[in-house]
Structures are given as C-alpha cells and as structure tokens.
Amino acid sequence: MEPKFVSPSVIEASNRAAARVRERLGGAKPRYYIETYGCQMNEHDSETFAGQLTQMGYVPAASKQEADLIMFNTCCIREHAELRTFGNVGFVKELKEQNPALITVVCGCMMQQKGVARRLAQRFPFVDMVLGTNELAQFPQFLERVMDGERVLEIKDTDGEIPEGLPIKRNEGFSTFVNIMYGCNNFCSYCIVPYVRGRERSRRAEDIVREVEQAVNDGFTEVTLLGQNVNSYSGFGVTFPELLRMVDKVEGLKRLRFMTSHPKDLSHELVLAMAECKKVCPHIHLPVQSGNNRILALMNRRYTREHYLSLVRDLREFVPWVEITTDIIVGFPTETEEEFEDTVSLVREVGYSAAYSFAYSVREGTKAAAMDGQVPEEVKKSRLQRLNAAINESVVGANDRYIGTRGEILIEGCDRRGEPMMFGKLPSLKMVYVKGDESMIGEYKNVLITGTRFNSLCGEIE
Ligand code: 5AD
Ligand code: SF4
C-alpha cells in the first residue's frame, strides 16, 4: 500500500497559523525549552517542533526556569522512561505558579499509549496541550487555541501519514539526522513502538536527497539516515541500498550513517552498498536482542543466532574495519540461565564495539506482557550485571588492533577532565582522543592511533 502524505493544504494551513501566532506575539520573543526523551526519532521530531516555534517567533531558552513554553517529548520504550517523565512534568507545577503565562506541552510516544494522555491531563491540570505522534503538522493551530484559553488534547488513533515540508531547526553541530521512514511493522513481542508509531511508511527518495542537500548547505557534513528498520525502506520502489547510493552522491557530504538495521532484512546488497559507497561509514547498529534461538522465536525476531552470525561474517568479509554495535534484552519471559549464557557467548563471539543492554520491561498491550514465566527483577538485574561485564571485556579487548593504524576523525569537542584533550570519531564510530585546541572543532583531521584509553583510542594528529 502506498503511504499517505499529510495533504499540502494542511501544511499550508499550518504555515498560516504560524504566521498568525507570530503577528499576535507582536515582536515579543518568548522562549521555548524542549526536553526530549528516548531515541533519535524523538530528537528529530523535537527539531521539527523547534523549527515551527522558530517560525512563530520563539527563541530557545537556556533552562526550563527561563522558558515561556516548555515541551516534553516523551518516550515509552521502557517503564523507566515513563516514570521519569511523570516526575519531570510534575515539577513544572512550581514554575507555573511563578509564571502563570507559562505554556506546557506534552507530546510523543508515551501520549499515544492507551489512556496515558488522559491520565496525565487529569493528574496535571496545568498542562495546556497534549499531542500524539501524528499531530506535528498542526502544532501551530493547537498553540493558537491554547493562546485563546483552550486546553488542547489531540491524539489521533491512526497509522499516521508522512508530513513533508515542515520547518526544522537542527541541533547545533556538524552531524545531523534525516528521517527516511516512520513507524514499524515488526511487532517484536516485547516492543511498544508499532503501537505508538503506527505502520511503516517510507518517504520519497527525492525528498530525502533534498533534505540531505539542505542539511549540507546548512553546514552539516555528517548525516545519519533514521528509521526503526531501515532495511525495509521502500520509497516508491527504491530500496534502502539504492537510497544509500543516491545519498552517497550528495556533494559536500563527508560521512553517511544509518540506523537501525533489523537482522531479518539485512541483505547482501546492503553490505555491498556499504563496501562500495565512499561516504557510507563502516559501522552498523544491528540489534541482536538475544543469542538464544528459543528466546528469539518468542521475541518474534524472525532470525536465528546462526543467521545473525552469518550476517556478521558477511559484513566483516566485505566491509573492511566494520564496527558492529547492538541492543540486548535480558530477562525476557521464561529465559533460563542457560539461555542467558547463550547471549553472553554471542557477545564474546561477535566482539561488538558497543552494546546497549536492557532488562526486559513489561509494556502493557504487547504479546510478551501477557506471557507466563516473567523473570523476577533481581534475576534480571544479576543477568544485566554479568552481561555488562562481558560486554566491557570484549570491547576493551578489541581496541588494541587499532594501534599503529591511521584514520580520519571529525573533531567534536574538548574533554576537560584532567589534561584537556580534543576528541572525535573515526568513520567506524570509534572515539579517538588527541592533543589540539578548540579551533579544530568541526574539522576533519588525519590521525595515527598510538594507544587505547578505556574503551576509546588515543592518537596524534598527523
Ligand atoms: N524492555 C526492554 N528493552 C526494550 N527495548 C525495546 N522494548 C523493550 C522492552 N520492553 C530495547 C530493545 C531495542 C531498544 C531500542 O530498546 O533492545 O532494540
Ligand atoms: Fe520495536 Fe522490533 Fe520494531 Fe525495533 S523492529 S521498533 S524492536 S517492534
């Protein structure tokens, strides 16, 4: 099925509403503060909200205390994220008492969960606007209604559309994100994302290329293409490897990254595109979740340990110096000690350059939440600690092979703990520390790797 786009008339109406708000503010420059939780997808949505607020005449605030509008862009991937959000929204009560004109907005994935938005609105009467994940385009209209004294609660229970042509204010830096698709169709049994982000829909390849060109014009040299499962991108017949080859040609772009890849859809064509495209970095985020086949099946991941390891071999054979990172869940319902050990052994076998590990967190409405055999919290905690020990050992162990090699880093900043050192990443995402000064930030430098430092490298600029 072809994806639906937010109709251009809705985008135009939104631009007109933004212009009206701007006029209404009459040259005043109210300040906004956006607090973003969760993944890069949310970060990216926040950049769109910031773009709209800028269009309306708002300017960024340095802190919540200074803000005239506070927005919480929420996440619900794990319970922890949810608890933190409720706590932080509650804290705004005091600020609202000091500044009754303060506008408070709560949006994002968590609001899309059944009943949560209503519960939040009831518990926090000072919240002025609650939005779901499909309402980005109409934000200026909603803000207008809030300014008229209305309380706005808008959460569409649809699969969502693709909004093209909204303004964006990118976070400062040299590296930025471009969304290539929305939603997810995979229904991994533990995951809430398909319920809160709707079905998968891919943007047109030409719209993506244009956005990358614009980002490069604005001074960004590194772009990460974003999607929940980029390997199933299908932009009116264009596949993900084809899209990579198209974006790779954008003039002025230095580095091209992408995430996240689902192992079930990782094709040899993609491996070849990674190997052949000059700007595509030798790094892949390939969440494995578990090293045990019974658990993988229960998770509905639709690949086996053996298949995953064959992908790793393929990547290593064709993409020189490729670094692989992953996500892992421990304590999935019914996971036994032996099955957990399969995950530990897989971590050792693959040799990840970073692995993000999580204790399984029950998400209401997902298949796994209703499974028998939930694992006690203390068992999850103990497995998480043991897994992290294995991850740290294998990461540190793999760094020595870099000593004596050469590469290029993009200098990102200065680390002032101890003797000040500049730091930046190799294309593979490995962090390198070098001597230098702040004038180098944003520059690409050739380095010789001379040693290791925790799970990073150190080197000399050549
Ligand atoms: N519990 C724990 N971790 C989860 N993730 C997704 N859902 C859950 C859950 N219910 C993890 C997965 C995913 C990452 C973004 O978050 O590892 O890859
Ligand atoms: Fe969640 Fe699985 Fe979709 Fe990733 S692929 S967002 S883990 S359902």
GROMACS .gro file of C-alpha atoms and ligand atoms in nm:
model
  488
    1MET     CA    1   0.000   0.000   0.000
    2GLU     CA    2   0.130   0.345  -0.089
    3PRO     CA    3   0.187   0.571   0.208
    4LYS     CA    4  -0.034   0.873   0.258
    5PHE     CA    5   0.117   1.218   0.282
    6VAL     CA    6  -0.013   1.493   0.505
    7SER     CA    7  -0.204   1.698   0.249
    8PRO     CA    8  -0.026   2.014   0.127
    9SER     CA    9  -0.334   2.213   0.232
   10VAL     CA   10  -0.278   2.103   0.594
   11ILE     CA   11   0.086   2.214   0.572
   12GLU     CA   12  -0.023   2.548   0.424
   13ALA     CA   13  -0.284   2.593   0.699
   14SER     CA   14  -0.010   2.524   0.950
   15ASN     CA   15   0.217   2.787   0.795
   16ARG     CA   16  -0.068   3.039   0.802
   17ALA     CA   17  -0.139   2.961   1.169
   18ALA     CA   18   0.232   3.006   1.245
   19ALA     CA   19   0.225   3.347   1.076
   20ARG     CA   20  -0.081   3.447   1.281
   21VAL     CA   21   0.090   3.344   1.607
   22ARG     CA   22   0.394   3.546   1.507
   23GLU     CA   23   0.180   3.851   1.443
   24ARG     CA   24   0.000   3.804   1.769
   25LEU     CA   25   0.330   3.798   1.956
   26GLY     CA   26   0.394   4.139   1.802
   27GLY     CA   27   0.772   4.123   1.805
   28ALA     CA   28   0.796   3.970   2.153
   29LYS     CA   29   1.043   3.682   2.158
   30PRO     CA   30   0.909   3.426   2.403
   31ARG     CA   31   1.146   3.146   2.494
   32TYR     CA   32   1.093   2.771   2.447
   33TYR     CA   33   1.256   2.474   2.612
   34ILE     CA   34   1.215   2.122   2.472
   35GLU     CA   35   1.304   1.821   2.684
   36THR     CA   36   1.340   1.511   2.471
   37TYR     CA   37   1.339   1.153   2.594
   38GLY     CA   38   1.425   0.834   2.410
   39CYS     CA   39   1.560   0.772   2.065
   40GLN     CA   40   1.687   0.984   1.774
   41MET     CA   41   1.343   0.966   1.616
   42ASN     CA   42   1.212   1.175   1.905
   43GLU     CA   43   1.514   1.406   1.880
   44HIS     CA   44   1.427   1.457   1.518
   45ASP     CA   45   1.061   1.534   1.596
   46SER     CA   46   1.181   1.785   1.855
   47GLU     CA   47   1.388   1.956   1.585
   48THR     CA   48   1.068   1.994   1.382
   49PHE     CA   49   0.882   2.143   1.680
   50ALA     CA   50   1.178   2.379   1.729
   51GLY     CA   51   1.153   2.472   1.360
   52GLN     CA   52   0.784   2.555   1.399
   53LEU     CA   53   0.845   2.753   1.718
   54THR     CA   54   1.120   2.950   1.543
   55GLN     CA   55   0.882   3.018   1.255
   56MET     CA   56   0.637   3.160   1.512
   57GLY     CA   57   0.897   3.393   1.661
   58TYR     CA   58   1.006   3.191   1.964
   59VAL     CA   59   1.373   3.169   2.065
   60PRO     CA   60   1.548   2.895   2.265
   61ALA     CA   61   1.567   2.921   2.645
   62ALA     CA   62   1.875   2.807   2.834
   63SER     CA   63   1.668   2.631   3.101
   64LYS     CA   64   1.310   2.542   3.196
   65GLN     CA   65   1.315   2.817   3.458
   66GLU     CA   66   1.361   3.081   3.188
   67ALA     CA   67   1.107   2.940   2.945
   68ASP     CA   68   0.766   3.071   2.840
   69LEU     CA   69   0.684   2.741   2.672
   70ILE     CA   70   0.803   2.401   2.794
   71MET     CA   71   0.760   2.093   2.585
   72PHE     CA   72   0.817   1.732   2.696
   73ASN     CA   73   0.867   1.495   2.405
   74THR     CA   74   0.813   1.161   2.576
   75CYS     CA   75   0.924   0.802   2.528
   76CYS     CA   76   0.764   0.479   2.649
   77ILE     CA   77   1.006   0.211   2.530
   78ARG     CA   78   1.075   0.101   2.890
   79GLU     CA   79   0.898   0.166   3.217
   80HIS     CA   80   1.187   0.371   3.349
   81ALA     CA   81   1.139   0.634   3.075
   82GLU     CA   82   0.776   0.668   3.172
   83LEU     CA   83   0.835   0.716   3.544
   84ARG     CA   84   1.094   0.984   3.479
   85THR     CA   85   0.857   1.176   3.252
   86PHE     CA   86   0.574   1.187   3.504
   87GLY     CA   87   0.819   1.310   3.768
   88ASN     CA   88   0.957   1.586   3.545
   89VAL     CA   89   0.619   1.706   3.421
   90GLY     CA   90   0.506   1.727   3.786
   91PHE     CA   91   0.795   1.961   3.858
   92VAL     CA   92   0.652   2.223   3.617
   93LYS     CA   93   0.372   2.295   3.868
   94GLU     CA   94   0.608   2.516   4.068
   95LEU     CA   95   0.723   2.702   3.757
   96LYS     CA   96   0.363   2.760   3.654
   97GLU     CA   97   0.292   2.909   3.994
   98GLN     CA   98   0.574   3.157   3.941
   99ASN     CA   99   0.475   3.229   3.581
  100PRO     CA  100   0.102   3.172   3.514
  101ALA     CA  101   0.151   3.255   3.143
  102LEU     CA  102   0.382   2.956   3.101
  103ILE     CA  103   0.258   2.715   2.832
  104THR     CA  104   0.320   2.344   2.894
  105VAL     CA  105   0.305   2.087   2.616
  106VAL     CA  106   0.345   1.709   2.648
  107CYS     CA  107   0.380   1.505   2.329
  108GLY     CA  108   0.547   1.197   2.185
  109CYS     CA  109   0.519   0.819   2.206
  110MET     CA  110   0.401   0.792   2.565
  111MET     CA  111   0.093   1.003   2.487
  112GLN     CA  112  -0.002   0.756   2.218
  113GLN     CA  113  -0.041   0.468   2.466
  114LYS     CA  114  -0.399   0.386   2.558
  115GLY     CA  115  -0.528   0.601   2.844
  116VAL     CA  116  -0.195   0.765   2.931
  117ALA     CA  117  -0.271   1.110   2.784
  118ARG     CA  118  -0.599   1.130   2.974
  119ARG     CA  119  -0.434   1.015   3.296
  120LEU     CA  120  -0.160   1.272   3.255
  121ALA     CA  121  -0.406   1.552   3.177
  122GLN     CA  122  -0.609   1.468   3.486
  123ARG     CA  123  -0.314   1.442   3.716
  124PHE     CA  124  -0.151   1.763   3.593
  125PRO     CA  125  -0.425   2.024   3.536
  126PHE     CA  126  -0.161   2.284   3.447
  127VAL     CA  127  -0.065   2.102   3.125
  128ASP     CA  128  -0.205   2.308   2.835
  129MET     CA  129  -0.156   2.077   2.541
  130VAL     CA  130  -0.120   1.702   2.494
  131LEU     CA  131  -0.030   1.571   2.147
  132GLY     CA  132   0.021   1.226   1.999
  133THR     CA  133   0.286   1.131   1.744
  134ASN     CA  134   0.072   1.219   1.440
  135GLU     CA  135  -0.003   1.581   1.520
  136LEU     CA  136   0.325   1.751   1.435
  137ALA     CA  137   0.187   1.933   1.135
  138GLN     CA  138  -0.094   2.101   1.328
  139PHE     CA  139   0.111   2.222   1.622
  140PRO     CA  140   0.080   2.596   1.531
  141GLN     CA  141  -0.301   2.567   1.513
  142PHE     CA  142  -0.307   2.398   1.853
  143LEU     CA  143  -0.083   2.663   2.002
  144GLU     CA  144  -0.321   2.926   1.874
  145ARG     CA  145  -0.606   2.751   2.054
  146VAL     CA  146  -0.406   2.741   2.378
  147MET     CA  147  -0.341   3.114   2.340
  148ASP     CA  148  -0.718   3.157   2.314
  149GLY     CA  149  -0.751   2.994   2.655
  150GLU     CA  150  -0.842   2.643   2.542
  151ARG     CA  151  -0.689   2.323   2.674
  152VAL     CA  152  -0.590   2.105   2.380
  153LEU     CA  153  -0.586   1.724   2.385
  154GLU     CA  154  -0.525   1.580   2.038
  155ILE     CA  155  -0.427   1.221   1.985
  156LYS     CA  156  -0.521   1.059   1.656
  157ASP     CA  157  -0.553   0.685   1.668
  158THR     CA  158  -0.439   0.637   1.310
  159ASP     CA  159  -0.146   0.474   1.142
  160GLY     CA  160  -0.011   0.815   1.061
  161GLU     CA  161   0.085   0.999   0.748
  162ILE     CA  162   0.408   1.144   0.616
  163PRO     CA  163   0.449   1.515   0.682
  164GLU     CA  164   0.665   1.681   0.413
  165GLY     CA  165   0.760   2.045   0.405
  166LEU     CA  166   0.758   2.129   0.776
  167PRO     CA  167   1.027   2.368   0.901
  168ILE     CA  168   1.318   2.226   1.102
  169LYS     CA  169   1.568   2.378   1.341
  170ARG     CA  170   1.851   2.128   1.368
  171ASN     CA  171   2.053   2.090   1.687
  172GLU     CA  172   2.386   2.263   1.651
  173GLY     CA  173   2.689   2.067   1.540
  174PHE     CA  174   2.828   1.902   1.229
  175SER     CA  175   2.630   1.582   1.242
  176THR     CA  176   2.254   1.557   1.194
  177PHE     CA  177   1.968   1.314   1.139
  178VAL     CA  178   1.737   1.272   0.843
  179ASN     CA  179   1.429   1.058   0.881
  180ILE     CA  180   1.369   0.818   0.592
  181MET     CA  181   1.065   0.634   0.726
  182TYR     CA  182   0.815   0.631   1.007
  183GLY     CA  183   0.659   0.351   1.211
  184CYS     CA  184   0.732  -0.019   1.235
  185ASN     CA  185   0.562  -0.338   1.114
  186ASN     CA  186   0.764  -0.593   1.301
  187PHE     CA  187   0.577  -0.640   1.625
  188CYS     CA  188   0.866  -0.783   1.822
  189SER     CA  189   0.668  -0.928   2.110
  190TYR     CA  190   0.824  -0.704   2.380
  191CYS     CA  191   0.805  -0.376   2.190
  192ILE     CA  192   0.554  -0.092   2.213
  193VAL     CA  193   0.683   0.101   1.909
  194PRO     CA  194   0.445  -0.045   1.647
  195TYR     CA  195   0.152   0.053   1.870
  196VAL     CA  196   0.261   0.412   1.925
  197ARG     CA  197   0.426   0.492   1.592
  198GLY     CA  198   0.188   0.310   1.360
  199ARG     CA  199   0.261   0.114   1.042
  200GLU     CA  200   0.576   0.151   0.839
  201ARG     CA  201   0.576   0.426   0.578
  202SER     CA  202   0.871   0.541   0.369
  203ARG     CA  203   0.943   0.891   0.244
  204ARG     CA  204   1.011   0.954  -0.124
  205ALA     CA  205   1.379   0.912  -0.209
  206GLU     CA  206   1.393   1.254  -0.380
  207ASP     CA  207   1.254   1.425  -0.067
  208ILE     CA  208   1.525   1.256   0.141
  209VAL     CA  209   1.803   1.355  -0.100
  210ARG     CA  210   1.674   1.714  -0.100
  211GLU     CA  211   1.673   1.725   0.280
  212VAL     CA  212   2.030   1.591   0.294
  213GLU     CA  213   2.139   1.855   0.039
  214GLN     CA  214   1.974   2.124   0.251
  215ALA     CA  215   2.148   1.997   0.567
  216VAL     CA  216   2.484   2.005   0.384
  217ASN     CA  217   2.410   2.361   0.267
  218ASP     CA  218   2.345   2.450   0.630
  219GLY     CA  219   2.694   2.330   0.725
  220PHE     CA  220   2.641   1.968   0.831
  221THR     CA  221   2.898   1.722   0.695
  222GLU     CA  222   2.775   1.400   0.856
  223VAL     CA  223   2.420   1.268   0.814
  224THR     CA  224   2.253   0.969   0.978
  225LEU     CA  225   1.951   0.826   0.798
  226LEU     CA  226   1.691   0.721   1.052
  227GLY     CA  227   1.421   0.457   1.064
  228GLN     CA  228   1.305   0.181   1.300
  229ASN     CA  229   1.407  -0.072   1.038
  230VAL     CA  230   1.590   0.099   0.753
  231ASN     CA  231   1.639  -0.232   0.572
  232SER     CA  232   1.271  -0.247   0.487
  233TYR     CA  233   1.272   0.106   0.344
  234SER     CA  234   1.074   0.111   0.023
  235GLY     CA  235   1.030   0.457  -0.122
  236PHE     CA  236   0.804   0.401  -0.424
  237GLY     CA  237   1.020   0.116  -0.545
  238VAL     CA  238   1.357   0.249  -0.428
  239THR     CA  239   1.527   0.003  -0.190
  240PHE     CA  240   1.747   0.103   0.102
  241PRO     CA  241   2.077   0.007  -0.069
  242GLU     CA  242   1.965   0.214  -0.370
  243LEU     CA  243   1.879   0.507  -0.144
  244LEU     CA  244   2.224   0.487   0.017
  245ARG     CA  245   2.387   0.504  -0.326
  246MET     CA  246   2.176   0.808  -0.414
  247VAL     CA  247   2.255   0.996  -0.093
  248ASP     CA  248   2.622   0.899  -0.119
  249LYS     CA  249   2.644   1.124  -0.427
  250VAL     CA  250   2.535   1.440  -0.243
  251GLU     CA  251   2.812   1.693  -0.294
  252GLY     CA  252   2.976   1.830   0.018
  253LEU     CA  253   2.857   1.541   0.235
  254LYS     CA  254   3.154   1.371   0.406
  255ARG     CA  255   3.000   1.090   0.607
  256LEU     CA  256   2.680   0.892   0.575
  257ARG     CA  257   2.542   0.672   0.852
  258PHE     CA  258   2.214   0.491   0.908
  259MET     CA  259   2.022   0.321   1.182
  260THR     CA  260   1.856   0.089   1.283
  261SER     CA  261   1.901  -0.233   1.083
  262HIS     CA  262   1.685  -0.535   1.156
  263PRO     CA  263   1.888  -0.854   1.103
  264LYS     CA  264   1.597  -1.031   0.934
  265ASP     CA  265   1.605  -0.777   0.647
  266LEU     CA  266   1.978  -0.713   0.613
  267SER     CA  267   2.062  -0.802   0.255
  268HIS     CA  268   2.392  -0.872   0.082
  269GLU     CA  269   2.307  -0.574  -0.145
  270LEU     CA  270   2.325  -0.351   0.160
  271VAL     CA  271   2.661  -0.500   0.260
  272LEU     CA  272   2.787  -0.430  -0.093
  273ALA     CA  273   2.649  -0.074  -0.085
  274MET     CA  274   2.831  -0.018   0.243
  275ALA     CA  275   3.151  -0.153   0.093
  276GLU     CA  276   3.126   0.046  -0.231
  277CYS     CA  277   2.987   0.385  -0.124
  278LYS     CA  278   3.277   0.609  -0.026
  279LYS     CA  279   3.088   0.815   0.230
  280VAL     CA  280   2.898   0.533   0.400
  281CYS     CA  281   3.074   0.467   0.729
  282PRO     CA  282   3.187   0.118   0.827
  283HIS     CA  283   2.952   0.093   1.121
  284ILE     CA  284   2.626  -0.091   1.163
  285HIS     CA  285   2.386  -0.097   1.455
  286LEU     CA  286   2.244  -0.447   1.439
  287PRO     CA  287   2.032  -0.527   1.745
  288VAL     CA  288   2.054  -0.896   1.829
  289GLN     CA  289   1.834  -0.886   2.145
  290SER     CA  290   1.925  -1.245   2.243
  291GLY     CA  291   2.173  -1.517   2.150
  292ASN     CA  292   1.927  -1.800   2.205
  293ASN     CA  293   1.700  -1.934   1.931
  294ARG     CA  294   1.404  -2.021   2.154
  295ILE     CA  295   1.401  -1.670   2.302
  296LEU     CA  296   1.450  -1.510   1.958
  297ALA     CA  297   1.143  -1.701   1.835
  298LEU     CA  298   0.939  -1.593   2.137
  299MET     CA  299   1.052  -1.236   2.072
  300ASN     CA  300   0.921  -1.272   1.716
  301ARG     CA  301   1.254  -1.159   1.577
  302ARG     CA  302   1.236  -1.396   1.279
  303TYR     CA  303   1.606  -1.488   1.260
  304THR     CA  304   1.829  -1.736   1.438
  305ARG     CA  305   2.160  -1.700   1.614
  306GLU     CA  306   2.323  -1.879   1.320
  307HIS     CA  307   2.171  -1.641   1.066
  308TYR     CA  308   2.281  -1.341   1.271
  309LEU     CA  309   2.637  -1.475   1.289
  310SER     CA  310   2.637  -1.533   0.913
  311LEU     CA  311   2.546  -1.164   0.865
  312VAL     CA  312   2.834  -1.063   1.088
  313ARG     CA  313   3.071  -1.276   0.879
  314ASP     CA  314   2.939  -1.124   0.557
  315LEU     CA  315   2.986  -0.770   0.692
  316ARG     CA  316   3.339  -0.846   0.815
  317GLU     CA  317   3.436  -1.003   0.484
  318PHE     CA  318   3.316  -0.719   0.262
  319VAL     CA  319   3.338  -0.404   0.474
  320PRO     CA  320   3.695  -0.351   0.599
  321TRP     CA  321   3.724  -0.246   0.964
  322VAL     CA  322   3.348  -0.253   1.012
  323GLU     CA  323   3.236  -0.198   1.370
  324ILE     CA  324   2.915  -0.357   1.490
  325THR     CA  325   2.701  -0.232   1.777
  326THR     CA  326   2.390  -0.389   1.920
  327ASP     CA  327   2.097  -0.386   2.162
  328ILE     CA  328   2.032  -0.674   2.401
  329ILE     CA  329   1.744  -0.757   2.633
  330VAL     CA  330   1.797  -0.985   2.933
  331GLY     CA  331   1.525  -1.148   3.140
  332PHE     CA  332   1.270  -1.189   2.863
  333PRO     CA  333   0.978  -1.404   2.995
  334THR     CA  334   1.083  -1.770   3.050
  335GLU     CA  335   1.453  -1.701   2.975
  336THR     CA  336   1.659  -1.961   3.162
  337GLU     CA  337   2.011  -1.926   3.294
  338GLU     CA  338   2.149  -2.138   3.006
  339GLU     CA  339   1.961  -1.931   2.751
  340PHE     CA  340   2.101  -1.614   2.902
  341GLU     CA  341   2.451  -1.768   2.876
  342ASP     CA  342   2.391  -1.809   2.501
  343THR     CA  343   2.363  -1.430   2.483
  344VAL     CA  344   2.689  -1.387   2.675
  345SER     CA  345   2.867  -1.630   2.444
  346LEU     CA  346   2.731  -1.450   2.138
  347VAL     CA  347   2.864  -1.118   2.268
  348ARG     CA  348   3.209  -1.277   2.301
  349GLU     CA  349   3.185  -1.437   1.959
  350VAL     CA  350   3.082  -1.119   1.772
  351GLY     CA  351   3.309  -0.870   1.951
  352TYR     CA  352   3.088  -0.562   1.949
  353SER     CA  353   3.235  -0.213   1.969
  354ALA     CA  354   2.940  -0.113   2.189
  355ALA     CA  355   2.635  -0.295   2.317
  356TYR     CA  356   2.335  -0.137   2.486
  357SER     CA  357   2.185  -0.376   2.735
  358PHE     CA  358   1.840  -0.361   2.894
  359ALA     CA  359   1.645  -0.557   3.149
  360TYR     CA  360   1.318  -0.667   2.994
  361SER     CA  361   1.045  -0.419   3.085
  362VAL     CA  362   0.677  -0.515   3.067
  363ARG     CA  363   0.486  -0.297   2.817
  364GLU     CA  364   0.111  -0.320   2.853
  365GLY     CA  365  -0.062  -0.431   2.533
  366THR     CA  366   0.237  -0.621   2.386
  367LYS     CA  367   0.237  -1.001   2.346
  368ALA     CA  368   0.521  -1.058   2.590
  369ALA     CA  369   0.341  -0.870   2.868
  370ALA     CA  370   0.080  -1.147   2.875
  371MET     CA  371   0.334  -1.434   2.871
  372ASP     CA  372   0.371  -1.668   3.167
  373GLY     CA  373   0.713  -1.704   3.322
  374GLN     CA  374   0.801  -1.339   3.386
  375VAL     CA  375   1.155  -1.330   3.525
  376PRO     CA  376   1.200  -1.182   3.877
  377GLU     CA  377   1.357  -0.835   3.890
  378GLU     CA  378   1.660  -0.949   4.092
  379VAL     CA  379   1.738  -1.220   3.835
  380LYS     CA  380   1.717  -0.962   3.554
  381LYS     CA  381   1.946  -0.732   3.748
  382SER     CA  382   2.204  -1.001   3.808
  383ARG     CA  383   2.200  -1.105   3.439
  384LEU     CA  384   2.236  -0.744   3.332
  385GLN     CA  385   2.545  -0.701   3.551
  386ARG     CA  386   2.705  -1.018   3.420
  387LEU     CA  387   2.625  -0.926   3.060
  388ASN     CA  388   2.773  -0.579   3.105
  389ALA     CA  389   3.093  -0.731   3.242
  390ALA     CA  390   3.119  -0.949   2.930
  391ILE     CA  391   3.048  -0.651   2.703
  392ASN     CA  392   3.315  -0.436   2.870
  393GLU     CA  393   3.573  -0.710   2.846
  394SER     CA  394   3.515  -0.776   2.479
  395VAL     CA  395   3.503  -0.407   2.384
  396VAL     CA  396   3.829  -0.319   2.555
  397GLY     CA  397   3.996  -0.631   2.418
  398ALA     CA  398   3.919  -0.538   2.057
  399ASN     CA  399   4.079  -0.193   2.065
  400ASP     CA  400   4.445  -0.296   2.056
  401ARG     CA  401   4.423  -0.386   1.688
  402TYR     CA  402   4.391  -0.015   1.604
  403ILE     CA  403   4.734   0.077   1.742
  404GLY     CA  404   4.963   0.182   1.456
  405THR     CA  405   4.674   0.237   1.211
  406ARG     CA  406   4.574   0.567   1.051
  407GLY     CA  407   4.235   0.726   1.002
  408GLU     CA  408   4.035   1.045   0.986
  409ILE     CA  409   3.837   1.188   1.277
  410LEU     CA  410   3.574   1.462   1.293
  411ILE     CA  411   3.670   1.674   1.594
  412GLU     CA  412   3.361   1.717   1.812
  413GLY     CA  413   3.473   1.875   2.135
  414CYS     CA  414   3.714   1.902   2.422
  415ASP     CA  415   3.732   1.676   2.727
  416ARG     CA  416   3.844   1.878   3.028
  417ARG     CA  417   3.866   1.600   3.282
  418GLY     CA  418   4.240   1.607   3.353
  419GLU     CA  419   4.465   1.741   3.079
  420PRO     CA  420   4.235   1.891   2.810
  421MET     CA  421   4.208   1.658   2.510
  422MET     CA  422   4.015   1.705   2.187
  423PHE     CA  423   3.802   1.411   2.078
  424GLY     CA  424   3.635   1.292   1.760
  425LYS     CA  425   3.514   0.979   1.588
  426LEU     CA  426   3.659   0.763   1.317
  427PRO     CA  427   3.410   0.664   1.045
  428SER     CA  428   3.357   0.339   1.238
  429LEU     CA  429   3.232   0.546   1.535
  430LYS     CA  430   3.539   0.467   1.746
  431MET     CA  431   3.623   0.766   1.960
  432VAL     CA  432   3.979   0.900   1.943
  433TYR     CA  433   4.141   1.147   2.186
  434VAL     CA  434   4.414   1.379   2.054
  435LYS     CA  435   4.606   1.686   2.164
  436GLY     CA  436   4.477   2.000   1.998
  437ASP     CA  437   4.272   2.312   2.053
  438GLU     CA  438   3.914   2.424   2.030
  439SER     CA  439   3.961   2.595   1.693
  440MET     CA  440   3.965   2.243   1.544
  441ILE     CA  441   3.604   2.165   1.634
  442GLY     CA  442   3.411   2.065   1.321
  443GLU     CA  443   3.729   1.987   1.124
  444TYR     CA  444   3.836   1.652   0.985
  445LYS     CA  445   4.190   1.551   1.089
  446ASN     CA  446   4.413   1.262   0.991
  447VAL     CA  447   4.540   1.075   1.295
  448LEU     CA  448   4.782   0.797   1.384
  449ILE     CA  449   4.645   0.574   1.659
  450THR     CA  450   4.903   0.535   1.934
  451GLY     CA  451   4.716   0.373   2.222
  452THR     CA  452   4.389   0.296   2.394
  453ARG     CA  453   4.201   0.481   2.665
  454PHE     CA  454   3.915   0.297   2.843
  455ASN     CA  455   3.701   0.186   2.553
  456SER     CA  456   3.829   0.461   2.324
  457LEU     CA  457   4.156   0.523   2.140
  458CYS     CA  458   4.419   0.791   2.160
  459GLY     CA  459   4.628   0.925   1.877
  460GLU     CA  460   4.827   1.206   1.725
  461ILE     CA  461   4.719   1.447   1.455
  462GLU     CA  462   4.943   1.400   1.151
  4635AD     N1  463   1.211  -0.397   2.752
  4635AD     C1  464   1.345  -0.378   2.747
  4635AD     N2  465   1.407  -0.331   2.639
  4635AD     C2  466   1.334  -0.299   2.531
  4635AD     N3  467   1.368  -0.250   2.410
  4635AD     C3  468   1.255  -0.235   2.339
  4635AD     N4  469   1.148  -0.273   2.410
  4635AD     C4  470   1.194  -0.315   2.531
  4635AD     C5  471   1.132  -0.367   2.646
  4635AD     N5  472   1.002  -0.386   2.653
  4635AD     C6  473   1.506  -0.226   2.371
  4635AD     C7  474   1.544  -0.313   2.251
  4635AD     C8  475   1.551  -0.213   2.139
  4635AD     C9  476   1.595  -0.088   2.210
  4635AD    C10  477   1.570   0.039   2.136
  4635AD     O1  478   1.520  -0.091   2.331
  4635AD     O2  479   1.671  -0.368   2.277
  4635AD     O3  480   1.640  -0.251   2.036
  464SF4    FE1  481   1.034  -0.249   1.822
  464SF4    FE2  482   1.109  -0.466   1.682
  464SF4    FE3  483   1.004  -0.251   1.554
  464SF4    FE4  484   1.251  -0.236   1.663
  464SF4     S1  485   1.188  -0.376   1.495
  464SF4     S2  486   1.085  -0.084   1.679
  464SF4     S3  487   1.230  -0.365   1.845
  464SF4     S4  488   0.899  -0.386   1.701
   0.00000   0.00000   0.00000
